[in-house]
Coordinates of C-alpha atoms in Angstrom, one line a residue:
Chain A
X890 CA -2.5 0.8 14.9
X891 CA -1.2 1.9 11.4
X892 CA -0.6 5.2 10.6
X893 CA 0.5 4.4 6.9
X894 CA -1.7 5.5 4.4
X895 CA -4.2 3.7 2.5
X896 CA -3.8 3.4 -1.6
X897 CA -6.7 3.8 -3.8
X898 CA -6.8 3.4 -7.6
X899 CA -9.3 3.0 -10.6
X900 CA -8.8 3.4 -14.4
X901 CA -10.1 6.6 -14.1
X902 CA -12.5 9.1 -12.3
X903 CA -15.3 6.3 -11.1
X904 CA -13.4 5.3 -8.3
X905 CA -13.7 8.5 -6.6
X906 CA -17.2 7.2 -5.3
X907 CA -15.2 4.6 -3.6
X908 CA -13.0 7.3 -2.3
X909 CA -15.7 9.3 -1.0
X910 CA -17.0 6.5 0.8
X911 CA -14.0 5.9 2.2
X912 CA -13.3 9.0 3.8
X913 CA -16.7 9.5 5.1
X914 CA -16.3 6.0 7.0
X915 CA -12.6 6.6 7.8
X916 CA -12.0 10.4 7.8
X917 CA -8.8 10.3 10.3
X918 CA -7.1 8.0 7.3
X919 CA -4.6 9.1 5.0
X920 CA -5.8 8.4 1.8
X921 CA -3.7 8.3 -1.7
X922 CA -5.8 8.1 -5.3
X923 CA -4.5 7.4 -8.6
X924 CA -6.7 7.7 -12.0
X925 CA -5.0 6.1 -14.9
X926 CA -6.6 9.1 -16.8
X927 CA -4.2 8.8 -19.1
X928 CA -5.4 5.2 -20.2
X929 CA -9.1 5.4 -19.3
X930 CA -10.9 3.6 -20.2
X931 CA -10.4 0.2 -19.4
X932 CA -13.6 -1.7 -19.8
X933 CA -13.0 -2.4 -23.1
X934 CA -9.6 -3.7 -23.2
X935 CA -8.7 -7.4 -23.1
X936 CA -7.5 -9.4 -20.3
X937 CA -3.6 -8.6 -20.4
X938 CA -4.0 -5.5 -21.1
X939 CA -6.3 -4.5 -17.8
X940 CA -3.2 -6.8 -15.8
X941 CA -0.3 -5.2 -17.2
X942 CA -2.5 -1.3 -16.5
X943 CA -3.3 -3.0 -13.2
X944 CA 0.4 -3.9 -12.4
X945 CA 1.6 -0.3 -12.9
X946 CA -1.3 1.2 -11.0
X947 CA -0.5 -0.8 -8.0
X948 CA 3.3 -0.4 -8.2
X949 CA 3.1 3.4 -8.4
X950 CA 0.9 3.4 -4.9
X951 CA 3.3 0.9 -3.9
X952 CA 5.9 4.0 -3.5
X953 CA 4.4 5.5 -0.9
X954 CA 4.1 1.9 1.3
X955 CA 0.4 2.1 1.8
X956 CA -1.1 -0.6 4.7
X957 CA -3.7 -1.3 2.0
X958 CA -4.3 -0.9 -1.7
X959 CA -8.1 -1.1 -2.7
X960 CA -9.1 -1.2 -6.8
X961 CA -11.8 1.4 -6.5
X962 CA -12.9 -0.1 -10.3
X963 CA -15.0 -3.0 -11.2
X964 CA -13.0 -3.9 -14.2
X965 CA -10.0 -4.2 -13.0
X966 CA -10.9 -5.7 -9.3
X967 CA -13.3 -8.9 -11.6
X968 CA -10.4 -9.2 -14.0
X969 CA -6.8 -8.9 -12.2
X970 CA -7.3 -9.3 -8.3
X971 CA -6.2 -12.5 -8.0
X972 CA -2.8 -11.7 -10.3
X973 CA -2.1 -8.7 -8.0
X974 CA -2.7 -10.4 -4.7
X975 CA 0.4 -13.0 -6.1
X976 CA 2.7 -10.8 -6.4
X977 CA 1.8 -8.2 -3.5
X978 CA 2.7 -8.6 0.2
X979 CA 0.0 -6.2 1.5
X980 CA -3.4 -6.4 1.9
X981 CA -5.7 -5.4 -1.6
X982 CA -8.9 -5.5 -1.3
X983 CA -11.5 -5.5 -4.2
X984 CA -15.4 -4.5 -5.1
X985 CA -16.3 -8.1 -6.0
X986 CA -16.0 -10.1 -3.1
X987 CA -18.0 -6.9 -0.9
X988 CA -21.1 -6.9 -3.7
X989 CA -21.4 -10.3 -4.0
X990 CA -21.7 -10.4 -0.4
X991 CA -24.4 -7.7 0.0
X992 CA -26.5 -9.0 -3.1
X993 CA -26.2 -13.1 -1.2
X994 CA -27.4 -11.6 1.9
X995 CA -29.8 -8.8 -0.1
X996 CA -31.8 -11.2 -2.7
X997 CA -35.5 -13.0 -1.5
X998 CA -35.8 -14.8 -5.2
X999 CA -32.3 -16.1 -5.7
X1000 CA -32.0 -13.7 -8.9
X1001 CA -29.5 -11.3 -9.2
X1002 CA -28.6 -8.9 -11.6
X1003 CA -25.2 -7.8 -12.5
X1004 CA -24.2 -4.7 -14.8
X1005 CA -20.7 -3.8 -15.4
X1006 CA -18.2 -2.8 -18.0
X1007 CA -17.7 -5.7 -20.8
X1008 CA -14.1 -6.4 -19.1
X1009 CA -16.1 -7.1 -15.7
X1010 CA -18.7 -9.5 -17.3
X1011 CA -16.4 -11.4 -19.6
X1012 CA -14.3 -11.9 -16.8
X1013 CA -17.2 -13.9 -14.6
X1014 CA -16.0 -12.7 -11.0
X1015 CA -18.5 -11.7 -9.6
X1016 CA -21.1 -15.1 -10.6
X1017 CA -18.0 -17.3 -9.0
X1018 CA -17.8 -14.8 -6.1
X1019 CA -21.6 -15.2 -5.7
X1020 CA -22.0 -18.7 -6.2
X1021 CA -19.1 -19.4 -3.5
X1022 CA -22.1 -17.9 -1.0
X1023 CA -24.7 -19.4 -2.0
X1024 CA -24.5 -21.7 -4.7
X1025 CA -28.5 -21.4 -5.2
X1026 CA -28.5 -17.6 -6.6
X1027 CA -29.2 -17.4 -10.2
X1028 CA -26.8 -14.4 -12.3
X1029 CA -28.5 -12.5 -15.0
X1030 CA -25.5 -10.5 -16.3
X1031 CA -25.6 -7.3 -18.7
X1032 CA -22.4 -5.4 -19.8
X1033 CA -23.0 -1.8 -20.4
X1034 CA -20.3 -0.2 -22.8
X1035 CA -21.9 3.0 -22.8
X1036 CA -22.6 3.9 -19.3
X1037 CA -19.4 5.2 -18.6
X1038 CA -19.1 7.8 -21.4
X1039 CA -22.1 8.8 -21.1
X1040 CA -21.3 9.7 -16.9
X1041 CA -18.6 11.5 -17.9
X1042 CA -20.4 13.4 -20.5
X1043 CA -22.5 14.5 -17.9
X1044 CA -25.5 12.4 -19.1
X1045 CA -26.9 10.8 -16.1
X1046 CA -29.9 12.5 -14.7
X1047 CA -33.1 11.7 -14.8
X1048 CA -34.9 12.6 -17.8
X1049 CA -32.9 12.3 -20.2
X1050 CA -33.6 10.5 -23.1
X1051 CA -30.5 9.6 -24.2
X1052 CA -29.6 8.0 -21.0
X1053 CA -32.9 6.7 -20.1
X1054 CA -33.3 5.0 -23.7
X1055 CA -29.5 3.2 -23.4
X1056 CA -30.6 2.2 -19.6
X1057 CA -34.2 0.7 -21.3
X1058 CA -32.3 -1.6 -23.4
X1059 CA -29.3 -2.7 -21.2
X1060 CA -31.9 -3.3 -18.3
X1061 CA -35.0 -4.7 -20.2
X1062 CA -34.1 -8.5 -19.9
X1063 CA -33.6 -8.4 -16.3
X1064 CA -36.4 -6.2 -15.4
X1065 CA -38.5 -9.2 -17.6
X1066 CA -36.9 -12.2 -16.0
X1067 CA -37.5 -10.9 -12.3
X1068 CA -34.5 -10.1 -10.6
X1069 CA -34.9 -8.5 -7.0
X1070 CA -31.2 -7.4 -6.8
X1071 CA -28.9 -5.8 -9.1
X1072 CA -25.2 -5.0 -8.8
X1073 CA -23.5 -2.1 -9.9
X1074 CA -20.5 -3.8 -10.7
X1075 CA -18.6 -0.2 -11.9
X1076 CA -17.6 2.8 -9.6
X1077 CA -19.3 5.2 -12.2
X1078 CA -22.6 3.3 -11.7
X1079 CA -24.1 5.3 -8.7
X1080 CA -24.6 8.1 -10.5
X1081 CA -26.6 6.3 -12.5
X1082 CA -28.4 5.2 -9.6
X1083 CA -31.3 7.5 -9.9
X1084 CA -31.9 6.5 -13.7
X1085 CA -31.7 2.8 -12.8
X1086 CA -33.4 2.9 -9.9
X1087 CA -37.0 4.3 -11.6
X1088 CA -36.7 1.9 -14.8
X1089 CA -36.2 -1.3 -12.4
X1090 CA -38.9 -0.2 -9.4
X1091 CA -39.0 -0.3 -6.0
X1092 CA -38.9 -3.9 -6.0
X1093 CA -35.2 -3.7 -6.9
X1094 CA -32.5 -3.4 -4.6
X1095 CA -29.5 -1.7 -5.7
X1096 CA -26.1 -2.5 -4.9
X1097 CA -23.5 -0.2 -5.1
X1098 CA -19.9 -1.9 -5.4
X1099 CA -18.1 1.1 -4.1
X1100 CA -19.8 1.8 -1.5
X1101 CA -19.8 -2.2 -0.1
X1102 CA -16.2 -2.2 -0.7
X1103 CA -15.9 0.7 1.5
X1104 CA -17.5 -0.9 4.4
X1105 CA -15.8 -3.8 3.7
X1106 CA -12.4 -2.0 3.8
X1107 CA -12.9 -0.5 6.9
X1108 CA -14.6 -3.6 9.0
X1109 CA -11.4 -5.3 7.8
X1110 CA -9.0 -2.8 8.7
X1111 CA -10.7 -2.2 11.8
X1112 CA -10.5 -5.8 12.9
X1113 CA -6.4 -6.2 11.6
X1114 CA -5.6 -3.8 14.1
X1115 CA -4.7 -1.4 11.7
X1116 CA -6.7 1.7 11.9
X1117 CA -4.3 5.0 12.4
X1118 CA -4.4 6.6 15.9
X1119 CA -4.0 9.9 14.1
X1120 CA -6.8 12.6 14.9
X1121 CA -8.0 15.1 12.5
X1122 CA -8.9 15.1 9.0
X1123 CA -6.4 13.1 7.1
X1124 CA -4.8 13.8 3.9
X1125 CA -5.6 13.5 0.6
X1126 CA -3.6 13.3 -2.4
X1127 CA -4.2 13.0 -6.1
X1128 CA -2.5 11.8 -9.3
X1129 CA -3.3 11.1 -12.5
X1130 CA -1.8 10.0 -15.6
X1131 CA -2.8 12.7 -17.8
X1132 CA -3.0 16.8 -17.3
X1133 CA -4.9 17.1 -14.0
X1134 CA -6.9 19.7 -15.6
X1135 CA -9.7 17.6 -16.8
X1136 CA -9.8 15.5 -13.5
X1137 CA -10.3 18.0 -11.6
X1138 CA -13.4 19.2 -13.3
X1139 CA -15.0 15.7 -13.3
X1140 CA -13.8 15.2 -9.5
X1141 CA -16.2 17.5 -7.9
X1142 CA -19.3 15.8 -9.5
X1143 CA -18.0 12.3 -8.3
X1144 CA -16.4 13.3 -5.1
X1145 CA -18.9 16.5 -3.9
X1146 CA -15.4 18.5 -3.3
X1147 CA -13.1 20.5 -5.0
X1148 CA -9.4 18.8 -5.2
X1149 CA -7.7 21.3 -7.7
X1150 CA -5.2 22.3 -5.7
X1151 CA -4.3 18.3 -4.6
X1152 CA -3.7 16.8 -8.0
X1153 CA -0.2 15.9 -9.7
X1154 CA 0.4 14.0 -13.2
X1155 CA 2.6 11.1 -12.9
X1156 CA 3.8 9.0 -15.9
X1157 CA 2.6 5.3 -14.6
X1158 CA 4.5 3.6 -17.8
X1159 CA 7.2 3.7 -15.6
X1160 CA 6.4 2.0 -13.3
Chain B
X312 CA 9.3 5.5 -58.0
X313 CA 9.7 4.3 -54.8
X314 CA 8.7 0.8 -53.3
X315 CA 8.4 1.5 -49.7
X316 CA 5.4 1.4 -47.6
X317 CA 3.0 3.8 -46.5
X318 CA 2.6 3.9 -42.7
X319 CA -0.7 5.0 -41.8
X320 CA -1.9 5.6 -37.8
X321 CA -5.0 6.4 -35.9
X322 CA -5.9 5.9 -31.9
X323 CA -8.0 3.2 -32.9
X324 CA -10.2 2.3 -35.9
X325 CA -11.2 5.5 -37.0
X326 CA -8.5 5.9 -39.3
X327 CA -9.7 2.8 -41.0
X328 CA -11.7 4.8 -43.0
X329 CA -9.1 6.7 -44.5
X330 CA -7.1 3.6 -45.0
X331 CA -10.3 2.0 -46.9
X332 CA -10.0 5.1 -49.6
X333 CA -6.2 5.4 -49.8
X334 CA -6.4 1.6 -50.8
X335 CA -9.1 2.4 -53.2
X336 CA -6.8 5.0 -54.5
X337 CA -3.6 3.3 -54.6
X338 CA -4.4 -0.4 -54.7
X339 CA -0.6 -1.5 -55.7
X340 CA 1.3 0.3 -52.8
X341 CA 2.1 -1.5 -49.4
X342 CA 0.2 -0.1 -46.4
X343 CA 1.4 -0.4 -42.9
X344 CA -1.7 0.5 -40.4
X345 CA -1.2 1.4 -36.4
X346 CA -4.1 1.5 -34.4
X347 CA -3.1 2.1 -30.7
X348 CA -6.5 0.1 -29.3
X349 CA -4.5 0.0 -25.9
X350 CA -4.8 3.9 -25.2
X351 CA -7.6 4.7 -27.4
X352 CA -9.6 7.5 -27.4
X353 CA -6.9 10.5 -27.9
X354 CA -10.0 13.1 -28.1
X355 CA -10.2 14.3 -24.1
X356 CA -7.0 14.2 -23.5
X357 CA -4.6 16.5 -22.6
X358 CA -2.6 18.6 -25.8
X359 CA 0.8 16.9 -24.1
X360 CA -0.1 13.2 -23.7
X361 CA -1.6 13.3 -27.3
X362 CA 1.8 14.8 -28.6
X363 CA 3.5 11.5 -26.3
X364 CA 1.7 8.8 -27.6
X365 CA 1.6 10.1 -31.4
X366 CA 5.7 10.3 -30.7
X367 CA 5.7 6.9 -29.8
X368 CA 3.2 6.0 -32.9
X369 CA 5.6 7.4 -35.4
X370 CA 8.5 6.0 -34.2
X371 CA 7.0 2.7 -34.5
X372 CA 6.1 3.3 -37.9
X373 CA 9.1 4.3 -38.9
X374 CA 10.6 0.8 -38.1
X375 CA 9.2 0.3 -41.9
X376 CA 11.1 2.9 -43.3
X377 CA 8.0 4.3 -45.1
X378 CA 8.1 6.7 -47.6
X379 CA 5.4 8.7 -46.2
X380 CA 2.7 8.6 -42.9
X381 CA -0.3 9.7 -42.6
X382 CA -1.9 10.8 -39.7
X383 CA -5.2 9.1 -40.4
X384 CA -6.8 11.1 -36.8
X385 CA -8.4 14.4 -36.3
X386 CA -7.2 14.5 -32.5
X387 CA -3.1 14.2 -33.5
X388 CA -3.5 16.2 -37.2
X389 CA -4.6 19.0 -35.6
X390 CA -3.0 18.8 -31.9
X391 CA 0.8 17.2 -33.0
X392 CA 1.4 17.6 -36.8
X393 CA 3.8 20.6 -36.4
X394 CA 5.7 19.1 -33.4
X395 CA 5.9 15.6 -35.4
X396 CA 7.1 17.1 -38.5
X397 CA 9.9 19.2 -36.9
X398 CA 11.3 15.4 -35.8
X399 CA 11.1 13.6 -38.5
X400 CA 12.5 14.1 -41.7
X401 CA 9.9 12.2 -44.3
X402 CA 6.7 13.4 -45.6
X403 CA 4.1 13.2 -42.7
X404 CA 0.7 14.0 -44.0
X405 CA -2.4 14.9 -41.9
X406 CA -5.9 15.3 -42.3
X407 CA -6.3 18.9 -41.7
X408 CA -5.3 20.5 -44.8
X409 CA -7.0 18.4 -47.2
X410 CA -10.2 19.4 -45.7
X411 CA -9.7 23.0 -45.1
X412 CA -9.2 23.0 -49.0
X413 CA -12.0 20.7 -49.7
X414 CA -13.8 23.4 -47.4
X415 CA -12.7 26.5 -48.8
X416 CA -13.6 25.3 -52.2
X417 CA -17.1 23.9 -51.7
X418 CA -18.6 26.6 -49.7
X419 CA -20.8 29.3 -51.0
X420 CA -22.4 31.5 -48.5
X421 CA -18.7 31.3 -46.3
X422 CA -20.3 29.7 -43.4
X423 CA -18.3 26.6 -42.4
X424 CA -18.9 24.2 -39.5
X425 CA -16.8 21.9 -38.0
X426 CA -17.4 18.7 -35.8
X427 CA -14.4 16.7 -34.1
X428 CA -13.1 15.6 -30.5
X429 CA -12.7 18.2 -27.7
X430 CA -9.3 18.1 -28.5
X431 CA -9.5 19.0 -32.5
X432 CA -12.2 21.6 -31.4
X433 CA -9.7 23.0 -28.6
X434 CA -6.9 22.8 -30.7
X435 CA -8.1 25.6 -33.7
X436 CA -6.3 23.9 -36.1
X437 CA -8.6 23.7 -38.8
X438 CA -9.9 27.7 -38.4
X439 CA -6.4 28.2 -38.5
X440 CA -5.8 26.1 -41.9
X441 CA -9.2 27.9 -43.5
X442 CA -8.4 31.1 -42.4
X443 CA -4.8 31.2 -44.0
X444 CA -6.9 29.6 -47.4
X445 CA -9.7 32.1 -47.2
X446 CA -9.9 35.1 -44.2
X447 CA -13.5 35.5 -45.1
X448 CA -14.7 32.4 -44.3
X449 CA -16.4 32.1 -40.7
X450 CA -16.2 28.8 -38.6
X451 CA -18.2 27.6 -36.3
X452 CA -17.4 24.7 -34.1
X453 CA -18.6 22.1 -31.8
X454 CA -16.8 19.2 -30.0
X455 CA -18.8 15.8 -30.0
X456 CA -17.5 13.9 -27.1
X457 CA -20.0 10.8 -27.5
X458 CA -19.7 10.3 -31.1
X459 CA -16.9 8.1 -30.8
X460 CA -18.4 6.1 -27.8
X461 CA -21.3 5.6 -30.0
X462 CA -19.8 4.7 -33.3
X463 CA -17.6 1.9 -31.8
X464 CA -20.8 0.7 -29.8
X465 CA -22.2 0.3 -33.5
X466 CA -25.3 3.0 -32.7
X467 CA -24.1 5.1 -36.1
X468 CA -27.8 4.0 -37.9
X469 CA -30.5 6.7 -39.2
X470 CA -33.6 5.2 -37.1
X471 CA -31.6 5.0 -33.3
X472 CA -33.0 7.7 -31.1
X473 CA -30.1 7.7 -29.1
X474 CA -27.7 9.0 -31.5
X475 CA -30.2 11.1 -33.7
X476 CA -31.1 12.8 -30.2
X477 CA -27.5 13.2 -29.5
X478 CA -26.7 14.3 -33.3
X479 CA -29.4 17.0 -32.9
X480 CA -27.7 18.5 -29.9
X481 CA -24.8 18.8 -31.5
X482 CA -25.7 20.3 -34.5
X483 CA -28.5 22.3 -34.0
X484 CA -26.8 25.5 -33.6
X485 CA -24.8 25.5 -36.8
X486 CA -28.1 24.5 -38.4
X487 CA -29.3 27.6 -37.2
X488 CA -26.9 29.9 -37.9
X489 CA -27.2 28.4 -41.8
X490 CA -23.8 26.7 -42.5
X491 CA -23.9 25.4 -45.9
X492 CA -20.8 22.8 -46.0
X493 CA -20.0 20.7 -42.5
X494 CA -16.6 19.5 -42.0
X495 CA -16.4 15.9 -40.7
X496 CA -13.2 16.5 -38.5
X497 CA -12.6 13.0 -37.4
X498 CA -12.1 9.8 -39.0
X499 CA -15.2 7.5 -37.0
X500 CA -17.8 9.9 -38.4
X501 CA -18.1 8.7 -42.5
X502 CA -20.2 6.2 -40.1
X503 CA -22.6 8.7 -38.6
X504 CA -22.9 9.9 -42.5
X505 CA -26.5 9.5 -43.1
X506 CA -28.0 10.4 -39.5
X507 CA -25.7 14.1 -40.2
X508 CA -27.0 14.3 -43.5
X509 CA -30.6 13.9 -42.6
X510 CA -30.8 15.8 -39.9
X511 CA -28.4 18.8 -41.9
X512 CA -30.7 18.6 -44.9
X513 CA -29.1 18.0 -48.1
X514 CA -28.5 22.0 -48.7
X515 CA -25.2 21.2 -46.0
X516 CA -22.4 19.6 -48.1
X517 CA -20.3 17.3 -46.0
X518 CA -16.6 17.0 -45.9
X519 CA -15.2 13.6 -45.2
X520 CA -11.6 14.4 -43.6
X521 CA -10.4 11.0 -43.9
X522 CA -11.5 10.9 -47.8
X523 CA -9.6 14.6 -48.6
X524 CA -6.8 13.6 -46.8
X525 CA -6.5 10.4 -48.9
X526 CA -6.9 11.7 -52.2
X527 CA -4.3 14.6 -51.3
X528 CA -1.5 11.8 -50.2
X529 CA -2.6 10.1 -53.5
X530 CA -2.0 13.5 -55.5
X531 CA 1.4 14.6 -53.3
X532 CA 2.8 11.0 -53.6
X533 CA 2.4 11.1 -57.4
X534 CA 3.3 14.4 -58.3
X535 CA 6.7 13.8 -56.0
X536 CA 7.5 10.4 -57.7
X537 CA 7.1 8.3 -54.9
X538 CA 4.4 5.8 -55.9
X539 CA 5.4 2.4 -56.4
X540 CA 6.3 0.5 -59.7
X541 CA 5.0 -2.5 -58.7
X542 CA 1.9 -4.2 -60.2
X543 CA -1.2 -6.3 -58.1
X544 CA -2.8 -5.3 -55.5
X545 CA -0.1 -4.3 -52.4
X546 CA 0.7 -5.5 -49.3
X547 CA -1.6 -5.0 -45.7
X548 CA -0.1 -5.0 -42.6
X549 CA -2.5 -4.1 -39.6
X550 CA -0.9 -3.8 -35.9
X551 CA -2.5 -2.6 -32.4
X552 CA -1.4 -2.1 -28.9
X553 CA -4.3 -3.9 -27.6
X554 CA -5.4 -7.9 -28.3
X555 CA -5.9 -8.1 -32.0
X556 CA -9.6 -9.9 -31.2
X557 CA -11.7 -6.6 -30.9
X558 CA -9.9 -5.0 -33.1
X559 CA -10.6 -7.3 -35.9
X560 CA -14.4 -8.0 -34.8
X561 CA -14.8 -3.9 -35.7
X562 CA -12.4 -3.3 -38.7
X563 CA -14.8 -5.5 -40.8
X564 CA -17.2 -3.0 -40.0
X565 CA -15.3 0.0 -41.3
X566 CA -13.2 -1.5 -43.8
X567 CA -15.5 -4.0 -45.3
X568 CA -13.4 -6.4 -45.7
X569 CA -12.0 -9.0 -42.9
X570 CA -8.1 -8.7 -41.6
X571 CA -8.4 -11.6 -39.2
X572 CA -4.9 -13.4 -40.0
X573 CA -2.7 -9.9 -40.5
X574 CA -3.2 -8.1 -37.6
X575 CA -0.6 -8.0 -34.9
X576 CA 0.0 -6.7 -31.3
X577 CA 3.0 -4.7 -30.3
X578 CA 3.8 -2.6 -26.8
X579 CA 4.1 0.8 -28.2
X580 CA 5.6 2.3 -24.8
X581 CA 8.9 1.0 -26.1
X582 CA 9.2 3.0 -28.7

């Protein structure tokens, strides 16, 4: 029994499908999210730089001694889990491990897809994570640079050629060479899911890395004992790194709720 | 006469354009270029965390005791230049101005668009800068969000669907209301020339902000004495606040030439 609260983070807004998750599984929890909005995004950056972002991020939710922190974001869960874990007593807990777990249990053929930001696929987490399961499942990977500006330009919907033509191209080569599971290895991807989800077929299963990590989360919690005995809705606070203003506007697509009234700008470089 | 450098800035790349025609322009001067890759893009952000981070650019600069900077960025000429001149005391030159003149003087009918970030667009700068030049002249303006996205994913060429489809969107409205010269209000779109052009027609004169604003430093430095006496081709010094190794695998792309061994990473939040 743990009535701390838990710490959520991402580079950005994408993480908020992780969030939403989360509170629908665990709605008596306590839940604090930080966007680095002021440094989104971070798919593109190198190695160091996604750490050194990473380090901040986890040091500012850090201050209000969370009983977990979970990287609600692809990038930086492939790329600096295992640096962040070191040098953090409490429990973190990342999308990899959770996806590749699903997509091991999920695939027939043994070929699995993987889309993620260019960060996430150089960084080769999720084909270790994978082949640690089951050594016999084949990775096809794709990154996607321009899936996340286009979700947060609004472009994700069905029909749209834009979106649909970018999708065609990023997806073609794993469509061709057969894969029967693909992981969304970003927390922006579900809204995607629709678009993705006609171009690949029914034969496809998707799997959505925020949305695993969730469960994941809470089975784990759950089993350490460390679920809060609190009743009720439990609070949720929001901060971001840049004027809340734009957040909150994105938030409601992602999170299906308006938070304007719950979101405070921080400046992470000091942390 | 004056031997010290020029320090030129830009959130990323973009302003490599500009840097590519001031060279042109003044081959024998020194140029010192900033590109803060570890934060880029300015253009959603908020008015205050642009004004911070182009704070911090300039002061890093200035550690070269330049004799002039330019702002080599729509997002921070037209969001920061008044706060940034108040603090410092040498010529800082943006990219505002330059094409509000350009503007003022090329159009016919008095029907003037303009294209930039959200930011640029939210800031009014440039309807400000045109209106002061000429009051009759009407502007009409439209923020471009995925431009950048798509230039630095290299989809900038006449032919892609995706960014002629997205190009159309954009412009379609000054089309119709029969602008006959089109500002260019930020320093990634020389790129996306030829797909505005086309799709404009070639009754639209286009103004290339970065390519104004470098031929008005060129004329200020020179009637104010301050170019250099030196002879051969000057100095290059390229720095970023992200790993060099993307940087340099796009600045070929907008510079044309390759900068491989003289680019350098700093952490810009120290200064």
């Amino acid at each position: 029994m743990d009535r701390r609260p838990i710490g959520v983070f991402d580079s950005g807004l994408g993480g908020l499908t992780a969030l939403r998750e989360l509170a629908r599984m665990m709605p008596e929890e306590d839940l604090v999210y930080f966007g680095d909005t002021g440094r989104v995004p971070y798919g593109g950056r190198s190695t160091d730089t996604i750490i050194r972002y990473a380090q901040q991020d986890v040091a500012f939710l850090n201050t209000f001694q969370p009983k977990a922190i979970v990287i609600a974001c692809g990038t930086v869960s492939s790329t600096a889990l295992e640096t962040l874990r070191r040098e953090w007593a409490i429990p973190i807990f990342g999308v990899v491990e959770p996806a590749a777990r699903a997509a091991a249990q999920c695939t027939q053929n043994k070929k699995v897809g993987l889309i993620g930001t260019q960060a996430s696929i150089r960084s080769g987490a999720y084909e270790r994570a994978l082949s640690a399961l089951d050594p016999k499942v084949e990775v096809l990977t794709q990154a996607c640079p321009l899936f996340v500006p286009l979700v947060e330009n609004g472009r994700y919907k069905v029909g749209d050629i834009v979106v649909e033509t970018v999708a065609a191209e990023y997806l073609q080569p794993m469509k061709e060479q057969g894969i029967d599971t693909l992981m969304l290895g970003c927390t922006h991807y579900p809204l995607l899911r629709e678009v993705i989800a006609r171009y690949m077929g029914e034969d496809v299963s998707l799997v959505d890395v925020g949305g695993q990590c969730a469960r994941w989360v809470t089975d784990q919690l759950t089993a350490r004992g460390l679920r809060t005995d609190k009743q009720g809705r439990g609070a949720r606070r929001y901060f971001v790194s840049d004027s809340p203003e734009g957040f909150c506007r994105l938030a409601s697509v992602f999170l299906g709720e308006d938070v304007a009234d719950r979101v405070e700008q921080i400046d992470i470089t000091v942390y």
